[in-house]
mmCIF file of C-alpha atoms in Angstrom:
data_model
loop_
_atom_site.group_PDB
_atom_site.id
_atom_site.type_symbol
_atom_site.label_atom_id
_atom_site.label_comp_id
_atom_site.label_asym_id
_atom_site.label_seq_id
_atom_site.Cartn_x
_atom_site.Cartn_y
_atom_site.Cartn_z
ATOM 1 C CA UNK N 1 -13.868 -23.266 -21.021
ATOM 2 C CA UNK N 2 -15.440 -23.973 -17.406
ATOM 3 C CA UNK N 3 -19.018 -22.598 -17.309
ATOM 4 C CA UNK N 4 -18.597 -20.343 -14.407
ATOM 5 C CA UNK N 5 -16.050 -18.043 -16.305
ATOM 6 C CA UNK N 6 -19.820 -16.981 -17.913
ATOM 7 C CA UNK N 7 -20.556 -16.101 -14.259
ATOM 8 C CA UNK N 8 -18.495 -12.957 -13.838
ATOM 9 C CA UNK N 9 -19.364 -9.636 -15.111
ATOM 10 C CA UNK N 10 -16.355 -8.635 -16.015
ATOM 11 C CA UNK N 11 -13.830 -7.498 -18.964
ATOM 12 C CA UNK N 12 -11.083 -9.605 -17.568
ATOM 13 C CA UNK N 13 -12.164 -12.910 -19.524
ATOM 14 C CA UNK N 14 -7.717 -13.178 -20.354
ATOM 15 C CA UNK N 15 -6.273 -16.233 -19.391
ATOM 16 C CA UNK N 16 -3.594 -13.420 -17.576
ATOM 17 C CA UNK N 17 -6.776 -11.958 -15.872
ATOM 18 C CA UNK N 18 -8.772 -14.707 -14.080
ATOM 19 C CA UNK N 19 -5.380 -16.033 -12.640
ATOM 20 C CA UNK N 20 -5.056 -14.559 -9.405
ATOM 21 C CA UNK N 21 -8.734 -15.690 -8.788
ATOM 22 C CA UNK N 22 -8.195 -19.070 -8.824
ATOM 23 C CA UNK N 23 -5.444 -18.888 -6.157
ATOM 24 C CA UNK N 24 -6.820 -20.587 -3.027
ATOM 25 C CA UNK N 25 -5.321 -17.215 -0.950
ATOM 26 C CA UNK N 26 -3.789 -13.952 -1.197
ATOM 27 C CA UNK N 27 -2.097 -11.943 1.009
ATOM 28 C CA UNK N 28 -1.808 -7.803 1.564
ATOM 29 C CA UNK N 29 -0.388 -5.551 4.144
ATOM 30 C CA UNK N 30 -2.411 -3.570 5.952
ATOM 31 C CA UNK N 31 -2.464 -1.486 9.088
ATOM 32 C CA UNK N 32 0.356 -3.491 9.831
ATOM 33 C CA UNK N 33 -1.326 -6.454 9.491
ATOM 34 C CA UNK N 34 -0.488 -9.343 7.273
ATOM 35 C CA UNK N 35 -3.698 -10.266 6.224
ATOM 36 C CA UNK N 36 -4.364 -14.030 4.190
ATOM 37 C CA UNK N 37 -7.681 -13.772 2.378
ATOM 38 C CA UNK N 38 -9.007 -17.012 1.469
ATOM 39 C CA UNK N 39 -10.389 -18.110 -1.803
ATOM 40 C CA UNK N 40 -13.103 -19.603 -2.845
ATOM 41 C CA UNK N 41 -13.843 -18.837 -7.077
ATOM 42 C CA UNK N 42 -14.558 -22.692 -7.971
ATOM 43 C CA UNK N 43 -17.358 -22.738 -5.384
ATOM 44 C CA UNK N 44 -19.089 -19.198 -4.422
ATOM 45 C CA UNK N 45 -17.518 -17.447 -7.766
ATOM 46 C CA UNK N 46 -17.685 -13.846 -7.488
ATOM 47 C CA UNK N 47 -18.202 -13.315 -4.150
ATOM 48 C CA UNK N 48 -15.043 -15.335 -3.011
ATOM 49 C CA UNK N 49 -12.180 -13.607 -4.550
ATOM 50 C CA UNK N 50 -10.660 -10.690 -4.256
ATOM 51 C CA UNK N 51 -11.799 -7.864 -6.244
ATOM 52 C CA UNK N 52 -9.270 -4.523 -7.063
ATOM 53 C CA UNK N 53 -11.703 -1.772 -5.832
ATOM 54 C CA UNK N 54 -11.594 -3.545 -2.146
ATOM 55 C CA UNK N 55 -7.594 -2.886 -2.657
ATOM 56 C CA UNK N 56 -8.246 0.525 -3.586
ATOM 57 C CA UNK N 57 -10.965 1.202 -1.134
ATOM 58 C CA UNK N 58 -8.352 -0.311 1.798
ATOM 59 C CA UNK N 59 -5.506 1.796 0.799
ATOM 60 C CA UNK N 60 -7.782 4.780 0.855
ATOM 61 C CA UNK N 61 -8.814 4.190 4.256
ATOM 62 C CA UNK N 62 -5.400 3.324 5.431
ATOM 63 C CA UNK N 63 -4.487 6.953 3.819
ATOM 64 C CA UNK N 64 -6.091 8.436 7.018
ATOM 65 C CA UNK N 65 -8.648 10.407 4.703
ATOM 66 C CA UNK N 66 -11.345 9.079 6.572
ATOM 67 C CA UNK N 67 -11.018 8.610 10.686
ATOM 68 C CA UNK N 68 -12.373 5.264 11.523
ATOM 69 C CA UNK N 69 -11.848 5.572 14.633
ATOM 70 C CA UNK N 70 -14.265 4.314 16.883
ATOM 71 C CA UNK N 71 -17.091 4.804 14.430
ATOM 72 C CA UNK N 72 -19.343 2.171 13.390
ATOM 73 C CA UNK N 73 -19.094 0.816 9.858
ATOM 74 C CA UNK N 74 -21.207 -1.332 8.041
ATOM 75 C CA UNK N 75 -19.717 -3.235 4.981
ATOM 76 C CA UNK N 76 -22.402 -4.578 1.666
ATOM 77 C CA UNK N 77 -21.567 -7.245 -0.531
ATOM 78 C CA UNK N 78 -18.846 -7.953 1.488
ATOM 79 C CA UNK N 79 -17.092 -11.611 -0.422
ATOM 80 C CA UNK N 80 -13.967 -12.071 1.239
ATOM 81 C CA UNK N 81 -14.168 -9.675 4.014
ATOM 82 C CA UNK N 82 -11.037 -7.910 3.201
ATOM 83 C CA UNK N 83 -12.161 -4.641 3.038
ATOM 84 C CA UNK N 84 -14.386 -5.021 6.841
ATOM 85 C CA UNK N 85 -11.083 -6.343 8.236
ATOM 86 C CA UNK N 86 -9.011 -3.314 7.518
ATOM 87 C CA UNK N 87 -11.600 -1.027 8.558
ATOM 88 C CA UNK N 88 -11.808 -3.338 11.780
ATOM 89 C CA UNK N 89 -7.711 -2.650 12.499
ATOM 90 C CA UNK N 90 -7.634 1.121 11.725
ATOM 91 C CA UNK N 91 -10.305 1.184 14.718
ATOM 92 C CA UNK N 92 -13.892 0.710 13.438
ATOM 93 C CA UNK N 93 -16.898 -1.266 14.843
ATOM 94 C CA UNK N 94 -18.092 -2.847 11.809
ATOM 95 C CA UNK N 95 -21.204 -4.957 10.819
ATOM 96 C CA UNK N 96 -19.693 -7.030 7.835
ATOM 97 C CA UNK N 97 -22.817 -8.364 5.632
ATOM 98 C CA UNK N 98 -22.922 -10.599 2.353
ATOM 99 C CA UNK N 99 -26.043 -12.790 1.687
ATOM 100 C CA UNK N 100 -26.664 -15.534 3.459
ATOM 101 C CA UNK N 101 -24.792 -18.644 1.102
ATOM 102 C CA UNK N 102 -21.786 -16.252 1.262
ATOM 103 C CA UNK N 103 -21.659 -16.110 4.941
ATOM 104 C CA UNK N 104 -19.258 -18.793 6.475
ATOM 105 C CA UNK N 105 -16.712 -18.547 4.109
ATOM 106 C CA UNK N 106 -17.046 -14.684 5.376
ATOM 107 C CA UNK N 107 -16.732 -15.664 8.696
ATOM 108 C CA UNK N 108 -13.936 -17.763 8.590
ATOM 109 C CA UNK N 109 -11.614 -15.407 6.837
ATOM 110 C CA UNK N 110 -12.689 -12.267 9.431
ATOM 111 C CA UNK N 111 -12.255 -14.784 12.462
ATOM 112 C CA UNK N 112 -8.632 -16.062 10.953
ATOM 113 C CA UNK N 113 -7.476 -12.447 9.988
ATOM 114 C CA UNK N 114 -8.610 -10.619 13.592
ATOM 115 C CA UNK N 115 -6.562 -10.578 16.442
ATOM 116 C CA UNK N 116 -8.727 -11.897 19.298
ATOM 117 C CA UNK N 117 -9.268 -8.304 20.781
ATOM 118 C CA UNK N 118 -10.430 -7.299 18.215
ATOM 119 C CA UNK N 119 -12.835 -9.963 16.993
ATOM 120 C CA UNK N 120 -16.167 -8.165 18.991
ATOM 121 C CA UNK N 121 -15.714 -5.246 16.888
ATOM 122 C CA UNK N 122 -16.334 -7.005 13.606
ATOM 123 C CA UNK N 123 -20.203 -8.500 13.264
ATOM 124 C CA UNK N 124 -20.620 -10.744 10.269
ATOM 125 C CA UNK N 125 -24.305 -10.490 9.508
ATOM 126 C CA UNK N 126 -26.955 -11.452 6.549
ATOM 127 C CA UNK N 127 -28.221 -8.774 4.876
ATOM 128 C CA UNK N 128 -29.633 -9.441 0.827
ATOM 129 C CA UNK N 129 -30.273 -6.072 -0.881
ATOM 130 C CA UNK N 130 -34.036 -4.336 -0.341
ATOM 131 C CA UNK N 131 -35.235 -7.525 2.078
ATOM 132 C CA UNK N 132 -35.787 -7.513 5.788
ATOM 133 C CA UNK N 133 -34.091 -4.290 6.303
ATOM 134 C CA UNK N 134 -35.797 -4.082 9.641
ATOM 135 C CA UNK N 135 -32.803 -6.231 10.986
ATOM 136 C CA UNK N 136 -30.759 -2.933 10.444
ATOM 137 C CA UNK N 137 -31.352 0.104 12.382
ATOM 138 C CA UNK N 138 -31.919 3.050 10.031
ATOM 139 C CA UNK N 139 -29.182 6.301 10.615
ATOM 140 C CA UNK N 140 -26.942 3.631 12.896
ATOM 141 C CA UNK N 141 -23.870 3.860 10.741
ATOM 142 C CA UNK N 142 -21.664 6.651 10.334
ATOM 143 C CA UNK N 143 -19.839 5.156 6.919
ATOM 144 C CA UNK N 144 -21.134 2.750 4.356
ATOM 145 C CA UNK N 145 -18.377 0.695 2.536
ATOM 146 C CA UNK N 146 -19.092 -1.165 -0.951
ATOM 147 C CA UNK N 147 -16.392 -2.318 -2.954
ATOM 148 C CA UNK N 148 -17.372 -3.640 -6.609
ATOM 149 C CA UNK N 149 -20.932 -3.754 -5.949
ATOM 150 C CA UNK N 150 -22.102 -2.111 -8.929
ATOM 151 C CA UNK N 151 -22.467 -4.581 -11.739
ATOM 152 C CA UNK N 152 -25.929 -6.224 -11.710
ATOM 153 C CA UNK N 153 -28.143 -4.070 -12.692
ATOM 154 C CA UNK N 154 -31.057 -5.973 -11.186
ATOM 155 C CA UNK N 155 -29.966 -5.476 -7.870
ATOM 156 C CA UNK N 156 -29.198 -1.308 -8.726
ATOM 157 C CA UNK N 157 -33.031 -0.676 -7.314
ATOM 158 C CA UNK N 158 -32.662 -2.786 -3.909
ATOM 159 C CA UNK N 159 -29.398 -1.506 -3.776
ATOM 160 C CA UNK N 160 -30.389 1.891 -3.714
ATOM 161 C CA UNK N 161 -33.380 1.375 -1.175
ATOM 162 C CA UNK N 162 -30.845 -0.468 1.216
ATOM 163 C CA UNK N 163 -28.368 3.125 1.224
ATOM 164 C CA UNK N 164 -31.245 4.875 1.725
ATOM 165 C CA UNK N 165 -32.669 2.844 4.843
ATOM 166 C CA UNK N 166 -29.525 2.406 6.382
ATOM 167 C CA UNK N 167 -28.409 6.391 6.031
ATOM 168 C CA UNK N 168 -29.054 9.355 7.980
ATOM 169 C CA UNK N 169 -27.575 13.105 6.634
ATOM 170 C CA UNK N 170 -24.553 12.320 8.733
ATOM 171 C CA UNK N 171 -23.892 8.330 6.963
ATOM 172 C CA UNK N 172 -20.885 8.967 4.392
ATOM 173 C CA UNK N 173 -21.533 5.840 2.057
ATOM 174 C CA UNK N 174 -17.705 5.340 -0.217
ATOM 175 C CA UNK N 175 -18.392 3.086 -3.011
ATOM 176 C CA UNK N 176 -15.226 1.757 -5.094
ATOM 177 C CA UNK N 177 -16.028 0.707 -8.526
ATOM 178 C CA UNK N 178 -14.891 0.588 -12.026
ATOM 179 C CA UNK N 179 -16.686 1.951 -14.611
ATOM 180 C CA UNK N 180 -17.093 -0.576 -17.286
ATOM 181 C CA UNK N 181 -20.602 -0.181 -18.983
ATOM 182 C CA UNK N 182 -23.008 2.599 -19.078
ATOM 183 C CA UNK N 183 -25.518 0.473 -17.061
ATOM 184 C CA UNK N 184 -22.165 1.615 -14.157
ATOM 185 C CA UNK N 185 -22.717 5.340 -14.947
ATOM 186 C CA UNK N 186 -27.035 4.674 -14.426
ATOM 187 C CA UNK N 187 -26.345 3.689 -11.192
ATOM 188 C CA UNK N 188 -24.696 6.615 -10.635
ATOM 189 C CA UNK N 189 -27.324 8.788 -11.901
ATOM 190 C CA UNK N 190 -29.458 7.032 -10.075
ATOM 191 C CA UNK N 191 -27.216 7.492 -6.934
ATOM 192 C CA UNK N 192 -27.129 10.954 -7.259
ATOM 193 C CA UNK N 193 -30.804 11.760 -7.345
ATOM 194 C CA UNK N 194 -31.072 10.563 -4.136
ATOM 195 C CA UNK N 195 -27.816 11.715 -2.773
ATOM 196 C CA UNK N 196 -24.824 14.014 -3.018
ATOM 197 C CA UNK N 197 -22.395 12.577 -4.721
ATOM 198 C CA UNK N 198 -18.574 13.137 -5.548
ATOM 199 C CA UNK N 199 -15.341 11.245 -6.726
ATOM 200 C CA UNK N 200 -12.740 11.101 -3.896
ATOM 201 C CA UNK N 201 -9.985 9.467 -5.276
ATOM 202 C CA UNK N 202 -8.980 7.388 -8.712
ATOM 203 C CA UNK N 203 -6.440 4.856 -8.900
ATOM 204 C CA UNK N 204 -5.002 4.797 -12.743
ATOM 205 C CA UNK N 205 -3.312 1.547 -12.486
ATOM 206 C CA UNK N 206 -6.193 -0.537 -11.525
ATOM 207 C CA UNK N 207 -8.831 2.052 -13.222
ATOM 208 C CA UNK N 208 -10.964 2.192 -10.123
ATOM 209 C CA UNK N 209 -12.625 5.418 -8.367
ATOM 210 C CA UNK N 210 -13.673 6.142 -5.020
ATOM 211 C CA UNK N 211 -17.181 7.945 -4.778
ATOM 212 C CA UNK N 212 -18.359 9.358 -1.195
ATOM 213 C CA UNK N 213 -22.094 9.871 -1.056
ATOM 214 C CA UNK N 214 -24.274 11.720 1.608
ATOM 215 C CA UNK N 215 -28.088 12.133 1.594
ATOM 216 C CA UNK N 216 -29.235 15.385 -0.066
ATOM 217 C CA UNK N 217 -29.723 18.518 2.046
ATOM 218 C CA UNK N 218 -33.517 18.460 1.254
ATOM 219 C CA UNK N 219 -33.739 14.999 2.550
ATOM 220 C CA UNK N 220 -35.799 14.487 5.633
ATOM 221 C CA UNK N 221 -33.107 12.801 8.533
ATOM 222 C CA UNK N 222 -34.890 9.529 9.583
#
């Protein structure tokens, strides 16, 4: 078995499972969009394919639940951009990040999957967990998107110091995830000592949920 199948931190180790990874592409339909996500597993792994909580987290949004709208949106752990496209077409301004060796494969699939229009409203941009969070103003953003970003738990306390830099009590952060391992449910805890937290939606099929978080009431606004 190929080495980098020990890279993912995952359950679906099935020869079934890890198919649709190793597709160079896949295409969804979205905000009437066709949108072709390319794929990259062989080379950047986990950050290059597309991951069922960005589905979820995209047909949420294209529910009309949340108004994008105009409002500016920044993206974390972004991979294949998928999820920062859609919220790009339903109307958003949003600052798409990843770390920095993930960042023109990022760009290429936001720049092939955005009308020309609309390419000023999407920003791809570096941004690693807990480091040089200057580059970001603090209380800019009125949502905070993460899809399938909770699975190292090394990166749970940068993770958490990045929400809290880039919120203000009116940021609504939605984090899709599935809850595999308990280390899942200490983020969580973690989450919610620091903010309000709730589920918004669950997905049987795929097994995913949809949490919205907000900064605590007794939080100081920054």
């Amino acid at each position: 078995m190929d080495n980098k199948m020990a890279l993912v931190p995952y359950d679906d180790s099935a020869v079934w499972g890890l198919q649709k990874f190793h597709k160079s592409s896949s295409v969804y339909h979205f905000a009437n969009h066709t949108i072709q996500i390319k794929q990259n597993w062989k080379q950047l792994g986990v950050a290059a394919v597309v991951w069922d909580a960005a589905v979820v987290l995209c047909t949420y949004l294209e529910m009309g639940s949340i108004d994008l709208q105009g409002r500016s949106v920044i993206e974390l752990g972004a991979g294949t951009g998928l999820l920062g496209i859609v919220a790009t077409l339903l109307g958003a301004h949003v600052t798409i990040t990843d770390r920095e060796a993930a960042l023109e494969f990022l760009k290429s699939n936001v720049q092939a999957n955005l009308p020309p229009d609309l390419q000023p409203r999407a920003v791809v941009k570096e941004l690693t967990w807990g480091r040089n969070l200057g580059n970001f103003s603090p209380g800019k953003f009125d949502f905070i998107l993460g899809a399938d970003i909770i699975y190292l738990e090394d990166t749970f306390v940068d993770l958490l110091q990045t929400l809290e830099h880039l919120c203000s009590e009116h940021t609504v952060v939605l984090l899709s995830c599935r809850i595999r391992y308990a280390r899942d449910q200490n983020f969580l805890e973690m989450l919610k000592s620091r903010f309000s937290v709730r589920e918004v939606h669950y997905d049987p099929r795929r097994d995913v949920r949809i949490f919205q978080a907000q900064r605590s009431s007794h939080k100081e606004d920054f």
